[in-house]
Coordinates of C-alpha atoms in Angstrom, one line a residue:
X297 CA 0.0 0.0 0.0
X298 CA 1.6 3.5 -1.3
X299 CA 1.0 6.6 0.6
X300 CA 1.7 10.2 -0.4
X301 CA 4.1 12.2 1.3
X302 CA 2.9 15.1 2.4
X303 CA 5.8 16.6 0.5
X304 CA 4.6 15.2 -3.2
X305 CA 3.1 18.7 -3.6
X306 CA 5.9 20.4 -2.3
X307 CA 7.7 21.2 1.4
X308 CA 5.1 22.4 3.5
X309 CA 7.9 24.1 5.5
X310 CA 9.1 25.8 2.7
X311 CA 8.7 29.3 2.1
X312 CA 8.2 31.8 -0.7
X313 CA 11.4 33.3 0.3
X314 CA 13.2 29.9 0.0
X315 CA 11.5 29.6 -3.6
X316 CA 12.5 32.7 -4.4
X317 CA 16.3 32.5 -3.1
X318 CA 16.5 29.2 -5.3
X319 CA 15.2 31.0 -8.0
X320 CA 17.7 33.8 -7.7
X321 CA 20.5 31.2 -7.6
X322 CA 19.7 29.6 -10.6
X323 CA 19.5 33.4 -12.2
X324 CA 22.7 33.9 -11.1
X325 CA 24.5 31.0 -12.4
X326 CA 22.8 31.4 -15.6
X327 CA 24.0 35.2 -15.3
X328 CA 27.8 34.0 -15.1
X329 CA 26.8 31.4 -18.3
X330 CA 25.9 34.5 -20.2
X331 CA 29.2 36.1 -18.4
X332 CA 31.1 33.6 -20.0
X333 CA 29.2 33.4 -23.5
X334 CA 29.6 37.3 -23.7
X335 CA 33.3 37.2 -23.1
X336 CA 34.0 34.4 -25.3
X337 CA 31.6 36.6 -28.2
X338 CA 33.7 40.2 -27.2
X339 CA 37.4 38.2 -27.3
X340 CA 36.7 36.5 -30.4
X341 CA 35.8 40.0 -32.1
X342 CA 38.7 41.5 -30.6
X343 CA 41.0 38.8 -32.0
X344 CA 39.0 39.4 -35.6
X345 CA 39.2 42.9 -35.4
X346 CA 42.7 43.6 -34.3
X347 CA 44.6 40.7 -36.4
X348 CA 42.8 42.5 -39.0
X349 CA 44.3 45.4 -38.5
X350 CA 47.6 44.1 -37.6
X351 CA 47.6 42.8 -41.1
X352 CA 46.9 46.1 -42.4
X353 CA 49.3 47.8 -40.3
X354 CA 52.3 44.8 -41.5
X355 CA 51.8 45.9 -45.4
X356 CA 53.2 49.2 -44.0
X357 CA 55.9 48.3 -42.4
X358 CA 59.1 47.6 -43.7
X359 CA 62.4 45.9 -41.3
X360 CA 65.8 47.4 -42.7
X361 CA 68.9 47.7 -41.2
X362 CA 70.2 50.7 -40.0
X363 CA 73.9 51.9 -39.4
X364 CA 74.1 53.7 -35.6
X365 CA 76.2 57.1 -36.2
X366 CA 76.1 58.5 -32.5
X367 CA 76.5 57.4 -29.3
X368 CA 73.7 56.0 -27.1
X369 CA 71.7 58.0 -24.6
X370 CA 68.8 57.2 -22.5
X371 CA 65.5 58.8 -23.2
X372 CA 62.4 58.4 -20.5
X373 CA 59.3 56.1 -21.4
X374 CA 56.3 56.8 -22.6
X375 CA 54.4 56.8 -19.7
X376 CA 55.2 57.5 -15.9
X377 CA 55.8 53.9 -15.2
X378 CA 57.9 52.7 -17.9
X379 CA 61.9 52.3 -17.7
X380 CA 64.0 54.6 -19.8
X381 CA 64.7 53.6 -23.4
X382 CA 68.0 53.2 -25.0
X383 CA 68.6 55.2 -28.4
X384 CA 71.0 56.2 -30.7
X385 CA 70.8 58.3 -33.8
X386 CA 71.2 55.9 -37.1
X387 CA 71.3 56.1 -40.8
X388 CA 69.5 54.2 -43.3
X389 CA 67.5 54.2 -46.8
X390 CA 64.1 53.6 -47.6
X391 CA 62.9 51.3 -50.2
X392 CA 63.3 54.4 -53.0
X393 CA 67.3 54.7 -51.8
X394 CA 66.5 57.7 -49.6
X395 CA 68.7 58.4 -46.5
X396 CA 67.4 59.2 -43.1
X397 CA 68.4 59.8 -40.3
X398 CA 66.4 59.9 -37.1
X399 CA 66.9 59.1 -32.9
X400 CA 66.1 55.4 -33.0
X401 CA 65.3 52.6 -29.6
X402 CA 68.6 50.6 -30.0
X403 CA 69.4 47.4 -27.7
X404 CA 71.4 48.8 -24.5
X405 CA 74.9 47.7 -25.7
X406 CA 75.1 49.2 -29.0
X407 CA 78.0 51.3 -30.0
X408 CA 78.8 53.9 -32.8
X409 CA 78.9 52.2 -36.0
X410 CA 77.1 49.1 -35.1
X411 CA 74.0 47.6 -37.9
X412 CA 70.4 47.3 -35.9
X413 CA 67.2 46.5 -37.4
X414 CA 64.6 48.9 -37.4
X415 CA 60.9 49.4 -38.6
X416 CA 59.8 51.6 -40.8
X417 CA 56.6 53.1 -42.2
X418 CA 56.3 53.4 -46.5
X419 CA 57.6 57.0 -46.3
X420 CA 60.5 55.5 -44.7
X421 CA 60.6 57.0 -41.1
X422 CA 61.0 55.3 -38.4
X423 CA 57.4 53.3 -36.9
X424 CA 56.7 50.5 -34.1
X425 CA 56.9 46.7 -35.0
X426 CA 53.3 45.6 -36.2
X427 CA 51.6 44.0 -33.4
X428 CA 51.8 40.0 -32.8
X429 CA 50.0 37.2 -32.5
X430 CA 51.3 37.5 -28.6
X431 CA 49.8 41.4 -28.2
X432 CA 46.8 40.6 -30.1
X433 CA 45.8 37.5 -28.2
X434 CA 46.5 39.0 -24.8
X435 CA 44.9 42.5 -26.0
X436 CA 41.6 39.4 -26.6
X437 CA 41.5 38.2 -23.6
X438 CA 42.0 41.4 -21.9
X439 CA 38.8 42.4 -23.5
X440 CA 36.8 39.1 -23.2
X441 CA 37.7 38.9 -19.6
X442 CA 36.5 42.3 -18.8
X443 CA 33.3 42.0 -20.8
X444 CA 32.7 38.8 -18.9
X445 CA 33.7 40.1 -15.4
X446 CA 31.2 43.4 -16.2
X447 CA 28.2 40.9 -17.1
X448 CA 28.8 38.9 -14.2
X449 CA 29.2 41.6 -11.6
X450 CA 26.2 43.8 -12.3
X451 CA 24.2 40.1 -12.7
X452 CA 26.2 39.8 -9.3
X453 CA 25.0 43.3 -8.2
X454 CA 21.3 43.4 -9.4
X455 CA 20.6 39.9 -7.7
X456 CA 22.2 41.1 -4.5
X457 CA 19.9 43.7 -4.3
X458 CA 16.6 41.6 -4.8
X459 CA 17.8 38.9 -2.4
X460 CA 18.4 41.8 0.4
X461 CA 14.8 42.8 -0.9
X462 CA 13.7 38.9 -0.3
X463 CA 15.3 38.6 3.1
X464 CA 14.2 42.0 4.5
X465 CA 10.4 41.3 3.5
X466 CA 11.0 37.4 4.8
X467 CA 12.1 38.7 8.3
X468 CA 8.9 41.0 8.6
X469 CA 6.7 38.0 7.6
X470 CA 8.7 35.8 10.1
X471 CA 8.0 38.6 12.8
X472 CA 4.2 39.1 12.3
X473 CA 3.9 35.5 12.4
X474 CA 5.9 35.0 15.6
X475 CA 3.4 37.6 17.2
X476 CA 0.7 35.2 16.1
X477 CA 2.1 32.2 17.5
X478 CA 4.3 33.5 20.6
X479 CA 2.0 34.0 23.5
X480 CA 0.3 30.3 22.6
X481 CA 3.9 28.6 22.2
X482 CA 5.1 30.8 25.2
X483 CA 1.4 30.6 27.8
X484 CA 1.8 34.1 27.6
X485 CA -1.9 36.1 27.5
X486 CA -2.6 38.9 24.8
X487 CA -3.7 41.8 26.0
X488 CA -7.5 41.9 25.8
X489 CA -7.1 37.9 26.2
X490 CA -8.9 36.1 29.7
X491 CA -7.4 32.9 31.2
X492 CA -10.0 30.7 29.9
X493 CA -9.8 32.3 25.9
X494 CA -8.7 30.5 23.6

């Protein structure tokens, strides 16, 4: 002989809240699934995008070598944080046999006279490398990770909210019921409430 649980149509001692803060885990996982799905989508696009333009940039650039005709000096980076570069001025020609001469980034012991390769741009002066598979991949995943991480936290964010939302309105609930129950559970009279009420 089978008998129902009383549980076949649900936990009896299970609350809206509880629903609802099951709910809002699932919500949240799927929020880092669409986290992930996002990034993957933004770091694919950025791979596209900049090997694209890599390639673009690499039919204007030229490597030649170039003679160093000075010695080498120390010039501060780019940005507050970087170390000094090394340079040198150096002489070489373009494609069309032209000569220039320009302050150059040379490796640290270079001397007077010595050959480095350089890049160059199709008017001859002196450019940066074209980027590589290296700096695009890591410029990708730089991107994809931050889409990702920006998805997830403000899923991360919005769902924190609603389950303080949940918790606040599941403590007054629990409180106006306690009232209700307290002074039967406890033998303590309501006010208004003789000893032989019920």
């Amino acid at each position: 002989m089978h008998h129902r649980s009383p549980a076949a149509g649900g936990n009896p001692l299970r609350r809206d809240a509880d629903r609802t803060r099951t709910r809002l885990r699932a919500a949240f996982a799927l929020a880092c699934l669409l986290a992930v799905v996002c990034g993957v989508a933004v770091g694919r696009t950025a791979w596209t995008d900049a090997g694209r333009d890599a390639a673009e940039i690499a039919r204007h650039r030229h490597s030649v070598a170039a003679v160093t005709v000075g010695e080498t000096t120390h010039r501060a980076g780019d940005g507050p944080s970087t170390r000094p570069v090394t340079v040198a001025r150096a002489t070489w020609r373009d494609h069309e046999n032209r000569v220039h001469t320009e302050t150059v980034p040379v490796p640290v012991v270079t001397r007077s006279g010595d050959t480095v390769r350089l890049w160059v741009d199709d008017a001859g002066q002196a450019a940066s490398a074209p980027p590589g598979t290296p700096d695009i991949a890591l410029n990708a995943i730089g991107l994809g990770t931050g889409a990702a991480g920006a998805v997830a936290l403000a899923a991360g964010v919005a769902l924190y909210a609603r389950q303080r939302i949940v918790d606040a309105r599941s403590a007054r609930a629990w409180e106006r019921e306690w009232e209700s129950v307290e002074p039967r559970w406890s033998g303590r009279l309501r006010p208004g409430q003789g000893a032989g009420d019920d």
